[in-house]
Amino acid sequence: GWYPLIFCLTDLCSSLGGSDCIKANAKSCGECIQAGPNCGWCKKTVSDFLQEGEPTSARCDDLAALKSKGCPLEDIENPRGNKQLLENREVTNRKKGAAEKLRPEAITQIQPQKLSLLLRVGEPQTFSLKFKRAEDYPIDLYYLMDLSYSMKDDLENVKSLGTALMLEMEKITSDFRIGFGSFVEKTVMPYISTTPAKLRNPCTGDQNCTSPFSYKNVLSLTSEGNKFNELVGKQHISGNLDSPEGGFDAIMQVAVCGEQIGWRNVTRLLVFSTDAGFHFAGDGKLGGIVLPNDGKCHLENNVYTMSHYYDYPSIAHLVQKLSENNIQTIFAVTEEFQAVYKELKNLIPKSAVGTLSSNSSNVIQLIIDAYNSLSSEVILENTKLPKGVTISYKSFCKNGVNGTQEEGRKCSNISIGDEVIFEINITANECPKKEQNETIKIKPLGFTEELEINLQFICECQCQSEGEPNSPACHAGNGTFECGACRCNEGRIGRLCECSTDEVNSEDMDAYCRRENSTEICSNNGECICGQCVCKKRENTNEVYSGKYCECDNFNCDRSNGLICGGNGICKCRVCECFPNFTGSACDCSLDTAPCMASNGQICNGRGTCECGTCNCTDPKFQGPTCEMCQTCVGVCAEHKDCVQCRAFDKGEKKETCSQECMHFNMTRVESRDKLPQPGQPDPLSHCKEKDVDDCWFYFTYSVNSNGEANVHVVETPECPSGPDIIPIVAGVVAGIVLIGLALLLIWKLLMIIHDRREFAKFEKEKMNAKWDTGENPIYKSAVTTVVNPKYEGK
């Protein structure tokens, strides 16, 4: 077949991919392509590709490295995987009530239907799967009811369920079938009473109940609602001893007895109606039943006959069988057991739980709601993958909702007619031991349609099938010559299978692996195998030993700026082979003269030589990167400014002697500086800006052509600075003096105000603190004298 070749051109790919390829130490092309998706094998003959001392495994490398080593594109084996659509029918576009009535198997809801993948190790193959919910898709619904005594009032409502449910389901599909089954419990102690009277009528008092049973298929799936009402109307309640019921036995038989139940390849709904819990695997030991449920159909005359022989199925067993048979389960249970069955729902994919009223009067609405919930979600599942194969999903759902990892398997809120896309990625991480083809299947849970994928594996190269067994090229037929190298027969070794493992004497062979006047075997850089040096590999896979005695390598050349060969050459056998325009032992000497070009267009200003991209100035007065700097030189501009000034403007120091001293150049006047010659012309050119005797600037250029003639171009109008404007200056000075005087006056006035206020405050304070003395004058004497008679007694 034809395989495309893909090259990895980035340095990162080379360093990472090449490392994996070389570390694989592949001895054949098949081993090489299994090392990684970027590994290729060069099948060019030994003498044309491998360097002396290189092992056969050096043929395996990343594609860019093989190409750089000189392996032609047509000699690189690099098979790629691909995908091929084998069956790809379009999804069905169908409207309810249309005249066209399709058989269920003719309706398509997933696309494609069959696919073939050719897988190479490490290379993922990606494809898209489309799912579209078809309108008016047929539905089979089986009503499985608990007929223990507690469900007596529920049975009365279910008896008319057939026709009523038919009418409601006609709004969803025109192809609807319904069936009915009932269950009670295993017919052994301690689940039921085994006394003869209780076996005839397990109910107490005058209640007329039917004999206990495990599971009974009352009505296989039918489109006749009246028949459902008729047969269910003949059913009678039964009874048992314990509260949990044997519903798991019934579910298992409904799932696996497809022919008896009458399941079609359409939407399959199982409504499980009860008001009690459930027995599961292990509970059968109470009745002496130890054999695990075998998951097979055991209906005789529509009755489960092995309930006393096999234990209840486990939840995992039920999940497996319900999934295998694409049955979606609706648990219609009373409020009391909602929590239990919701936990069970989490373990059973594509199942729903609804709350059943005490007498089942809401069962029709419960079924409609649960169906809408189940059908609005699509979940993909796949069969068991072969060893070493992985699969990942990405979903593109409605309203831009995307999912990855586990969420990538599902889409929710899907209405009839909606399309969703799943991107599926399958990768082989190793080749199967027998290289056989494998088949896996992907399908939406609860649907019968599936995508079948045939997996084929690329484990060998195409050139291996063209190999020549017992080839003369492999030392007289001691190996198979394939893919440019010898694959030795058992017991033979060596690059050309030239040695036998039984006959090799290492001491004799070592002599062939030593250089003259040397005791080192393979220069201590390899091992001697069959009289030939096989050079060892370095930890850095880009560093390689080579040569007859492994005396060469590509990493011990001279370095510059920390790089081998300065990054400007290739290291071959410890000697740098420089790229064009570079020379030197480390390729650090550039032959490019551009860095030496002076501003006047001359190499090193005509005053030095360009060596390795740097100027070596021969004139000791000049220095700098381009020999243009001269600290002791009078500049060209300063040297010629007086002559230019006298000739162009008739002034300056040489005005009187201008005609004698300044006629050695040709002068041209130009209108402005823009008209002066610009750098880049062949003749060396200097731009000058000088001041004249009037402090005006004048501009000119000075150049010397190839004939030695000096040429001056001068701007005819100098740039003179304008004089100062006296009036604004005087006005500014006067205004400044006035403003300063006003400022000083204001400051003096402010200080005086502050001083006066302080003095007044001091006065007020002293005034408040003043006190008047109220004592009598010591020299004052009253004019009146009062005399008291000592003898007077007041009588």
C-alpha positions as a printed Julia matrix, in Angstrom:
795×3 Matrix{Float64}:
   0.0     0.0     0.0
   0.91    3.66   -0.11
   1.86    5.43    3.12
   2.33    9.2     3.34
   5.46   10.63    4.97
   5.22   13.43    7.5
   8.3    15.38    8.62
   8.73   17.16   11.93
  10.66   20.31   11.14
  10.88   21.99   14.53
  13.91   21.81   16.82
  11.7    20.77   19.7
  10.32   17.83   17.78
  13.84   16.85   16.83
  15.13   16.93   20.38
  12.19   15.13   21.95
  11.1    12.74   19.22
  14.67   11.91   18.23
  15.52   11.13   21.83
  12.67    8.61   22.09
  13.53    7.06   18.75
  17.23    6.61   19.52
  16.65    5.44   23.09
  14.41    2.68   21.74
  17.59    1.0    20.41
  15.51   -0.52   17.61
  17.13   -3.43   15.77
  14.52   -3.52   13.0
  12.15   -1.23   11.18
   9.14   -2.71   12.99
  10.65   -1.97   16.4
  11.46    1.55   15.23
   7.97    2.59   14.14
   6.57    1.25   17.41
   8.91    3.54   19.36
   6.85    6.62   18.56
   4.74    8.33   15.9
   7.62   10.6    14.83
  10.16    7.8    14.37
  11.29    6.76   10.93
  13.7     4.11    9.62
  16.26    4.76    6.9
  16.48    1.74    4.6
  19.4     3.13    2.62
  22.23    0.56    2.33
  24.86    0.37    5.06
  27.79    1.87    3.19
  25.71    4.82    2.0
  24.12    5.88    5.29
  25.68    4.61    8.53
  29.0     6.05    9.56
  31.69    3.59   10.5
  31.11    2.36   14.02
  27.47    3.37   14.17
  25.06    0.59   15.24
  22.1    -0.53   13.15
  19.8     1.19   15.66
  21.13    4.55   14.36
  18.81    4.02   11.36
  15.92    4.83   13.68
  15.55    8.53   14.37
  13.06   11.33   14.03
  12.29   12.25   10.44
  14.03   15.62   10.37
  17.21   14.09   11.8
  17.23   11.31    9.18
  16.84   13.85    6.43
  19.68   15.97    7.82
  21.9    12.86    7.94
  21.43   12.46    4.22
  18.72    9.82    4.01
  16.56   10.52    0.91
  12.83   10.91    1.35
  12.11    7.78   -0.66
  14.33    5.7     1.64
  12.57    6.66    4.87
  10.0     4.16    6.15
   7.32    6.02    8.07
   3.9     4.37    7.64
   0.93    6.41    8.87
  -2.44    5.34   10.16
  -5.72    6.21    8.48
  -9.45    5.7     8.7
 -11.9     4.32    6.15
 -15.68    4.55    6.17
 -17.23    1.18    5.36
 -20.89    2.05    6.01
 -22.1     5.61    6.23
 -25.88    5.93    5.82
 -27.33    9.37    6.5
 -29.42    9.79    9.65
 -33.17    9.52    9.03
 -35.24   12.66    8.51
 -38.77   11.55    9.24
 -41.94   13.32   10.36
 -44.68   11.84   12.52
 -47.78   11.05   10.52
 -45.93   10.91    7.21
 -47.21    8.5     4.62
 -43.85    6.74    4.61
 -43.82    4.0     7.21
 -40.32    2.69    7.79
 -39.46   -0.58    9.42
 -37.59   -0.01   12.72
 -34.37   -1.45   11.28
 -34.55    1.04    8.4
 -34.43    4.05   10.76
 -30.94    5.44   11.29
 -30.05    7.63   14.28
 -26.23    7.36   14.34
 -23.73    7.97   11.55
 -21.42    6.32   10.48
 -22.35    2.72   11.1
 -19.11    0.9    10.24
 -15.53    2.12   10.25
 -12.03    0.7     9.75
  -9.04    2.26   11.54
  -5.4     1.59   10.73
  -3.48    2.38   13.93
   0.19    3.1    14.45
   1.55    3.12   17.99
   1.26    6.56   19.56
  -0.59    8.11   16.62
  -4.25    8.9    17.46
  -7.01    8.5    14.9
  -9.94   10.87   15.25
 -13.4    10.64   13.73
 -16.84   12.13   14.32
 -20.05   10.32   15.28
 -23.38   12.04   14.6
 -26.52   11.27   16.62
 -29.98   12.51   15.66
 -33.13   11.68   17.6
 -35.62   10.4    15.07
 -39.21   11.55   15.21
 -41.98    8.92   15.51
 -39.46    6.26   16.64
 -41.16    2.97   17.67
 -41.42    2.15   21.4
 -41.84   -1.17   23.21
 -42.96   -0.78   26.86
 -43.13   -3.67   29.32
 -44.98   -3.06   32.59
 -43.53   -5.22   35.39
 -45.7    -5.04   38.53
 -45.32   -6.2    42.1
 -48.45   -8.29   42.91
 -47.79   -8.69   46.62
 -50.81   -7.96   48.85
 -49.79   -4.34   49.55
 -50.29   -3.51   45.84
 -53.99   -4.54   45.81
 -55.44   -1.07   45.17
 -52.72   -0.38   42.55
 -53.79   -3.41   40.49
 -57.29   -1.97   40.06
 -55.89    1.18   38.4
 -53.42   -0.76   36.23
 -56.21   -2.91   34.78
 -57.26   -0.01   32.53
 -53.71    1.14   31.83
 -53.45   -0.43   28.37
 -55.88    1.71   26.38
 -55.2     4.88   28.39
 -51.43    4.6    27.89
 -51.96    3.81   24.21
 -53.81    7.1    23.76
 -51.08    9.1    25.49
 -48.21    7.42   23.64
 -49.87    8.11   20.29
 -48.77   11.73   20.85
 -45.15   10.53   20.79
 -45.14    7.63   18.33
 -47.48    5.89   15.95
 -45.8     2.52   16.58
 -46.29    1.56   20.24
 -46.52   -1.86   21.85
 -47.19   -2.76   25.48
 -46.71   -5.89   27.59
 -47.3    -6.92   31.2
 -45.58   -9.11   33.74
 -45.86   -9.63   37.48
 -43.65  -10.85   40.3
 -43.89  -11.69   43.98
 -41.04  -13.67   45.56
 -39.03  -16.88   45.5
 -41.3   -19.81   46.36
 -39.22  -21.11   49.29
 -39.0   -20.36   52.99
 -38.45  -17.87   54.57
 -39.75  -15.66   51.76
 -43.18  -17.3    51.66
 -45.06  -19.7    53.86
 -44.81  -23.22   52.44
 -47.75  -24.74   54.31
 -50.24  -26.26   51.82
 -52.99  -23.83   52.81
 -50.73  -20.78   52.4
 -49.45  -22.08   49.1
 -53.06  -22.16   47.86
 -54.02  -18.78   49.35
 -51.26  -16.75   51.03
 -53.7   -14.05   52.19
 -55.48  -13.98   55.53
 -59.2   -13.86   56.24
 -61.62  -14.09   53.37
 -59.22  -12.49   50.86
 -59.03  -14.53   47.64
 -55.37  -14.42   46.5
 -53.51  -16.41   43.9
 -50.69  -18.81   44.76
 -47.27  -17.14   45.23
 -44.87  -17.15   42.28
 -41.51  -15.61   41.37
 -42.17  -14.05   37.94
 -44.89  -14.52   35.35
 -45.03  -13.08   31.82
 -48.74  -12.29   31.57
 -48.75  -10.55   28.19
 -45.98  -10.39   25.61
 -45.57   -7.08   23.81
 -48.61   -6.23   21.71
 -50.14   -3.25   19.99
 -53.64   -4.21   21.27
 -54.42   -2.1    24.33
 -57.74   -3.87   24.89
 -55.97   -7.2    25.22
 -53.74   -5.66   27.89
 -56.82   -4.54   29.84
 -58.45   -7.95   29.45
 -55.52  -10.06   30.66
 -54.44   -7.7    33.42
 -58.06   -7.59   34.6
 -57.87  -11.34   35.29
 -54.85  -10.99   37.59
 -55.14  -11.47   41.33
 -53.0   -10.3    44.21
 -50.69  -12.77   45.91
 -48.64  -12.53   49.12
 -45.34  -13.23   50.83
 -43.79  -13.01   54.28
 -40.91  -10.5    54.14
 -40.99   -6.9    52.98
 -38.33   -6.93   50.17
 -39.58   -8.47   46.96
 -37.95  -10.68   44.31
 -38.1    -8.03   41.6
 -34.49   -8.53   40.47
 -35.29  -12.1    39.34
 -38.14  -10.69   37.23
 -36.02   -7.9    35.72
 -33.33  -10.41   34.73
 -35.83  -12.66   32.94
 -37.46   -9.69   31.17
 -34.04   -8.59   29.93
 -32.73  -11.94   28.67
 -35.94  -13.58   27.43
 -36.22  -11.41   24.33
 -38.14  -13.91   22.21
 -40.78  -14.63   24.86
 -41.24  -10.97   25.76
 -41.25   -9.97   22.08
 -38.66   -7.16   22.17
 -37.96   -5.44   18.83
 -34.84   -3.43   17.87
 -36.52   -0.19   18.93
 -36.71    1.91   22.09
 -37.21   -0.58   24.92
 -38.76    0.65   28.16
 -39.19   -1.44   31.29
 -41.54    0.06   33.94
 -40.82   -1.52   37.33
 -43.72   -0.8    39.74
 -43.47   -1.64   43.46
 -44.02   -0.3    46.96
 -41.19   -2.28   48.58
 -37.46   -2.83   48.51
 -35.6    -5.63   46.73
 -33.51   -8.71   47.37
 -30.14   -8.99   45.62
 -27.23  -11.44   45.28
 -26.46  -13.22   48.54
 -29.95  -12.99   50.01
 -30.77  -16.4    48.5
 -28.64  -18.07   51.18
 -31.48  -17.47   53.63
 -33.48  -19.99   51.61
 -30.54  -22.35   51.04
 -29.93  -21.1    47.48
 -26.19  -20.69   46.83
 -25.8   -20.96   43.04
 -25.23  -17.5    41.51
 -27.7   -16.33   38.91
 -26.61  -17.54   35.45
 -28.16  -14.63   33.53
 -30.08  -16.96   31.16
 -33.72  -17.31   30.26
 -35.67  -19.91   32.27
 -39.29  -19.29   31.28
 -41.56  -22.28   30.85
 -45.14  -21.52   29.96
 -44.3   -17.88   30.68
 -43.34  -18.65   34.3
 -39.83  -18.42   35.82
 -39.12  -21.96   36.96
 -35.63  -21.68   38.49
 -36.23  -19.18   41.29
 -35.65  -21.91   43.88
 -32.39  -22.97   42.17
 -30.52  -19.72   41.37
 -29.79  -16.82   43.69
 -30.97  -13.26   43.01
 -28.81  -11.43   40.46
 -26.37   -8.76   41.6
 -26.81   -5.11   40.64
 -23.73   -5.26   38.38
 -25.13   -8.35   36.66
 -28.42   -6.56   36.03
 -26.6    -3.49   34.68
 -24.7    -5.71   32.23
 -27.79   -7.49   30.94
 -29.92   -4.36   30.69
 -27.16   -2.64   28.73
 -26.57   -5.62   26.46
 -30.26   -5.7    25.6
 -30.65   -1.88   25.31
 -33.39   -1.7    27.94
 -34.11    1.58   29.72
 -35.63    1.14   33.16
 -38.25    3.33   34.83
 -38.65    2.67   38.59
 -42.19    3.65   39.61
 -42.01    3.41   43.41
 -43.82    4.95   46.35
 -42.49    7.92   48.31
 -41.23    5.68   51.11
 -38.64    3.97   48.88
 -37.61    6.92   46.73
 -34.19    7.24   48.37
 -33.36    3.55   47.87
 -34.29    3.48   44.19
 -32.57    6.78   43.47
 -29.34    5.21   44.71
 -30.07    2.22   42.48
 -30.68    4.58   39.54
 -27.17    6.01   39.97
 -25.77    2.52   39.4
 -27.92    1.67   36.37
 -27.24    3.86   33.31
 -30.23    5.16   31.36
 -32.7     4.63   34.19
 -35.18    6.96   35.88
 -37.16    7.06   39.14
 -40.71    8.36   39.48
 -42.9     8.74   42.56
 -45.88    6.4    42.41
 -49.04    7.47   44.2
 -50.43    5.12   46.8
 -52.87    3.61   44.29
 -50.84    4.05   41.04
 -53.33    6.6    39.7
 -50.49    8.76   38.32
 -48.63    5.99   36.55
 -49.34    7.23   33.01
 -47.94   10.74   33.67
 -45.02    9.14   35.5
 -44.18    7.02   32.44
 -44.47    9.98   30.05
 -42.21   12.17   32.21
 -39.63    9.43   32.69
 -39.56    8.64   28.96
 -39.01   12.3    28.09
 -36.2    12.47   30.63
 -34.51    9.31   29.35
 -34.85   10.13   25.67
 -33.5    13.67   26.08
 -30.08   12.36   27.09
 -27.67   10.33   24.97
 -24.74    8.53   26.59
 -22.15    6.67   24.52
 -20.58    3.45   25.7
 -18.04    1.16   24.1
 -17.29   -2.52   24.36
 -14.1    -3.74   26.04
 -10.99   -2.29   24.41
  -8.05   -4.45   23.32
  -4.95   -4.26   25.52
  -2.96   -1.1    24.9
  -5.8     0.76   23.12
  -7.29    3.9    24.67
 -10.36    5.93   23.7
 -11.45    9.48   24.54
 -14.61   11.42   23.78
 -15.47   15.07   23.22
 -19.1    16.14   22.85
 -20.53   19.08   20.91
 -24.05   19.45   22.26
 -26.87   21.96   21.89
 -26.39   25.65   22.61
 -22.61   25.45   22.36
 -22.21   23.11   25.35
 -19.06   20.99   25.01
 -17.81   18.19   27.22
 -14.55   16.31   27.66
 -13.38   13.2    29.5
 -16.41   11.44   31.06
 -18.67   14.4    30.25
 -17.59   14.0    26.63
 -19.64   10.8    26.42
 -23.01   12.48   26.92
 -25.32   15.22   25.74
 -28.47   16.36   27.55
 -31.65   18.3    26.72
 -31.91   16.76   23.25
 -35.23   17.3    21.54
 -36.67   15.28   18.68
 -34.87   16.18   15.47
 -31.77   17.59   17.22
 -28.32   16.6    15.97
 -25.28   16.31   18.25
 -21.7    15.46   17.33
 -19.17   13.38   19.26
 -15.46   13.57   18.42
 -13.87   10.21   19.25
 -10.13    9.66   19.54
  -8.64    6.13   19.49
  -4.93    5.52   20.15
  -2.88    2.32   20.17
  -0.09    2.47   22.77
   1.37   -0.91   21.86
   1.02   -3.59   19.22
  -0.96   -6.74   20.05
   1.23   -9.79   20.47
  -0.41  -11.74   17.65
  -0.96   -8.67   15.47
  -4.55   -9.77   14.92
  -7.35   -7.41   13.97
  -9.76   -6.37   16.71
 -13.35   -5.14   16.66
 -14.97   -2.74   19.1
 -18.44   -1.26   19.13
 -19.75    2.14   20.25
 -23.43    2.74   20.85
 -25.79    5.11   22.65
 -27.12    3.56   25.84
 -30.69    2.39   25.45
 -30.51    2.24   21.64
 -30.01   -0.8    19.46
 -27.97    1.0    16.8
 -24.18    0.87   17.08
 -20.99    1.85   15.33
 -18.75   -1.1    14.53
 -15.02   -0.29   14.36
 -12.48   -2.68   12.88
  -9.01   -2.03   14.32
  -5.92   -2.93   12.34
  -2.4    -2.31   13.62
   0.78   -1.15   11.84
   3.46   -3.22   13.55
   5.83   -3.85   10.64
   7.2    -1.76    7.8
   6.29   -2.38    4.2
   9.96   -3.03    3.36
  10.0    -5.98    5.77
   7.64   -7.88    3.52
  10.15   -7.33    0.72
  13.03   -8.8     2.75
  15.34  -11.43    1.26
  15.74  -14.45    3.58
  19.22  -16.04    3.76
  20.57  -13.15    1.72
  24.13  -13.24    0.39
  24.45   -9.68    1.66
  24.24  -11.06    5.2
  27.52  -13.01    5.21
  26.64  -15.9     2.93
  23.0   -16.18    3.89
  23.2   -15.92    7.68
  20.37  -13.42    7.9
  17.47  -11.73    6.18
  18.33   -8.53    4.34
  15.41   -6.16    4.91
  14.97   -2.42    5.07
  18.65   -1.81    4.28
  20.02   -3.94    7.13
  20.57   -7.55    8.08
  18.29   -9.26   10.56
  20.51  -12.08   11.73
  19.38  -15.67   12.05
  19.41  -17.18   15.52
  22.96  -17.71   16.76
  24.51  -15.07   14.48
  25.7   -11.61   15.44
  27.43   -8.66   13.83
  26.23   -5.93   11.51
  26.39   -8.37    8.59
  25.77  -11.5    10.7
  29.38  -12.44   10.1
  30.0   -14.06   13.5
  28.58  -17.02   15.35
  27.88  -16.71   19.05
  29.45  -20.13   19.58
  32.69  -19.41   17.71
  33.56  -15.87   18.79
  36.76  -15.59   20.82
  36.77  -12.15   22.34
  40.58  -11.97   22.77
  41.18  -12.68   19.09
  38.55  -10.17   18.0
  39.69   -7.33   20.29
  42.84   -6.86   18.24
  40.73   -5.66   15.35
  39.16   -3.0    17.59
  42.44   -1.3    18.67
  44.21    1.47   16.8
  47.92    1.14   16.04
  50.12    1.79   19.05
  47.09    1.9    21.32
  45.85   -0.39   24.07
  42.36    1.13   24.18
  39.56   -0.99   22.7
  37.35    1.19   20.51
  39.04    4.29   22.02
  37.12    3.51   25.25
  34.04    4.85   23.45
  32.44    1.58   22.36
  32.53   -2.19   22.57
  34.08   -4.73   20.27
  31.48   -7.02   18.75
  32.55   -9.58   16.24
  35.82   -7.73   15.53
  34.08   -4.43   14.87
  33.57   -1.41   17.08
  30.0    -0.55   17.95
  30.14    2.91   19.47
  28.26    3.56   22.69
  25.45    6.08   22.92
  25.6     9.28   24.93
  22.91   10.43   27.35
  22.42   13.4    25.04
  21.2    11.65   21.93
  22.44   14.5    19.71
  26.04   13.65   20.67
  27.39   10.72   18.62
  30.61    8.69   18.59
  31.69    7.32   15.19
  34.7     6.01   13.25
  36.23    2.58   12.79
  37.62    2.75   16.32
  34.99    5.17   17.71
  37.73    7.77   17.67
  35.47   10.49   16.24
  32.67   12.45   17.79
  30.56   15.51   17.01
  30.84   17.34   20.33
  34.56   17.85   21.09
  35.32   20.58   18.52
  36.5    24.08   19.4
  33.83   26.33   20.81
  33.06   30.02   20.52
  30.55   31.9    22.69
  29.77   28.59   24.37
  28.66   26.97   21.11
  30.3    24.12   19.22
  31.95   25.62   16.12
  30.46   28.94   17.25
  27.12   27.78   15.88
  28.52   28.52   12.41
  29.62   25.04   11.38
  29.31   21.27   11.87
  31.58   19.21   14.09
  32.86   16.17   12.21
  35.41   13.91   13.86
  36.44   16.7    16.26
  37.11   19.2    13.46
  34.8    22.07   12.53
  33.5    22.23    8.97
  32.43   25.87    8.67
  29.44   27.21    6.83
  30.06   29.61    3.91
  31.46   33.05    4.93
  33.01   31.61    8.11
  36.48   30.27    8.83
  38.72   29.47   11.8
  39.11   26.47   14.08
  35.85   27.34   15.84
  34.21   28.95   12.75
  34.27   32.2    14.71
  35.91   34.26   11.95
  33.34   35.9     9.7
  34.31   36.73    6.1
  31.51   39.25    5.86
  32.87   42.83    5.43
  29.6    44.62    6.21
  30.53   45.28    9.89
  33.77   46.94    8.65
  32.08   49.4     6.31
  32.67   53.04    7.34
  30.11   55.8     6.92
  31.97   57.06    3.84
  31.43   53.72    2.1
  35.05   52.57    2.45
  36.15   49.4     4.24
  37.69   50.48    7.55
  37.64   54.11    6.26
  40.53   53.19    3.93
  42.81   53.18    6.98
  42.81   49.48    7.98
  42.01   45.87    7.04
  38.86   43.86    7.77
  39.73   40.67    9.67
  36.94   38.3    10.91
  34.37   41.09   10.66
  36.47   43.55   12.71
  38.67   46.45   11.51
  42.39   46.26   12.23
  43.45   49.94   11.81
  46.86   50.29   10.07
  47.1    54.07   10.62
  47.98   54.49   14.32
  46.18   57.86   14.5
  42.81   56.25   13.67
  40.78   53.89   15.82
  37.21   52.72   16.43
  35.16   49.9    14.9
  35.59   51.34   11.39
  38.85   53.35   11.87
  36.98   56.65   11.71
  37.96   58.11   15.09
  41.09   60.33   15.27
  41.64   62.18   18.56
  44.72   64.14   17.36
  43.55   65.0    13.84
  42.27   68.39   12.71
  38.89   67.64   11.27
  38.13   68.0     7.57
  35.46   70.6     8.47
  37.76   72.75   10.63
  40.55   72.48    8.05
  38.5    73.87    5.17
  35.99   76.17    6.89
  37.99   79.43    6.33
  38.39   78.73    2.62
  34.76   77.84    2.19
  33.77   81.01    4.12
  35.88   83.34    2.02
  34.85   81.79   -1.31
  31.16   81.46   -0.54
  30.53   84.55    1.58
  33.63   86.77    0.97
  34.54   87.07    4.63
  36.65   85.42    7.26
  40.3    85.24    8.16
  41.37   84.28    4.61
  39.31   86.97    2.87
  42.43   88.81    1.66
  44.35   85.69    0.55
  41.4    83.66   -0.7
  42.43   83.56   -4.36
  45.92   82.3    -3.46
  45.13   79.74   -0.72
  41.57   78.52   -1.37
  41.34   77.49   -5.02
  42.19   73.81   -4.46
  38.54   72.64   -4.58
  35.49   72.98   -6.79
  32.62   74.77   -5.1
  28.89   74.45   -5.78
  26.18   76.51   -4.05
  22.84   74.86   -3.13
  19.63   76.46   -1.85
  19.11   74.42    1.32
  20.58   71.62    3.44
  18.26   69.1     1.78
  20.04   69.71   -1.51
  23.48   68.77   -0.1
  24.91   65.37   -1.23
  23.88   62.54    1.12
  25.9    59.52    2.43
  25.93   56.46    0.18
  27.65   57.92   -2.88
  30.85   56.25   -4.11
  33.14   59.16   -3.07
  34.11   59.64    0.6
  31.9    62.44    1.97
  32.0    64.66    5.08
  29.07   66.8     6.31
  30.15   70.02    8.09
  28.52   72.68   10.29
  30.72   75.69   11.19
  30.39   79.28   12.58
  31.56   82.33   10.62
  32.95   85.63   11.93
  29.39   86.95   12.47
  28.44   83.92   14.66
  26.24   82.57   11.85
  26.12   78.85   11.05
  26.94   77.72    7.54
  26.68   74.18    6.16
  28.81   72.42    3.52
  30.04   69.0     2.41
  33.56   68.03    1.45
  34.34   65.02   -0.79
  37.2    63.7    -2.91
  36.41   61.75   -6.08
  38.39   58.88   -7.61
  40.52   61.37   -9.57
  41.65   63.16   -6.43
  39.51   66.25   -7.09
  37.98   67.95   -4.05
  34.35   69.05   -4.32
  32.55   71.38   -1.91
  28.79   71.91   -1.81
  27.74   74.84    0.37
  24.31   76.17    1.44
  24.22   79.71    0.02
  22.4    81.28    3.0
  23.92   81.03    6.5
  21.69   80.63    9.57
  22.2    83.72   11.75
  20.73   84.05   15.25
  18.35   87.03   15.68
  19.33   89.88   18.14
  17.6    90.45   21.45
  14.38   92.57   21.67
  15.22   95.44   24.1
  11.71   96.73   24.89
  10.35   93.48   26.37
  13.54   93.06   28.39
  13.34   96.61   29.88
   9.62   96.3    30.48
  10.18   92.99   32.2
  12.92   94.41   34.46
  10.78   97.43   35.47
   7.75   95.22   36.11
   9.89   92.91   38.18
  11.21   95.76   40.35
   7.7    97.12   40.94
   6.35   93.69   41.83
   9.23   93.05   44.22
   8.66   96.46   45.91
   4.96   95.79   46.31
   5.75   92.4    47.73
   8.15   93.9    50.29
   5.57   96.52   51.32
   2.94   93.87   51.79
   5.29   91.8    53.88
   6.18   94.87   56.09
   2.52   95.73   56.52
   1.73   92.12   57.49
   4.51   92.07   60.09
   3.31   95.36   61.6
  -0.26   94.1    61.89
   0.98   90.98   63.61
   3.12   93.1    66.08
   0.26   95.47   66.92
  -2.1    92.62   67.6
   0.37   90.99   69.94
   0.87   94.29   71.91
  -2.88   94.88   72.17
  -3.39   91.37   73.4
  -0.7    91.9    76.04
  -2.42   95.11   77.2
  -5.78   93.42   77.5
  -4.24   90.64   79.54
  -2.63   93.06   82.02
  -5.88   95.0    82.29
  -7.77   91.88   83.27
  -5.21   91.01   85.92
  -5.23   94.48   87.69
  -6.54   94.57   91.47
  -7.55   97.66   93.72
  -6.43   97.77   97.46
  -9.47   98.36   99.86
  -7.55   98.91  103.22
  -8.07  102.08  105.47
  -5.73  105.07  105.58
  -3.6   104.65  108.69
  -3.47  108.4   109.43
  -7.24  108.89  109.13
  -9.11  109.78  112.41
 -12.88  110.08  112.8
 -14.31  113.37  114.11
 -16.69  111.6   116.57
 -15.69  109.92  119.89
 -18.03  107.44  121.59
 -17.7   106.95  125.33
 -19.37  104.07  127.19
 -20.28  104.35  130.9
 -18.83  101.37  132.62
 -21.43  101.58  135.29
 -24.37  101.53  132.99
 -26.39   98.33  133.34
 -29.0    99.0   130.79
 -31.82   99.8   133.18
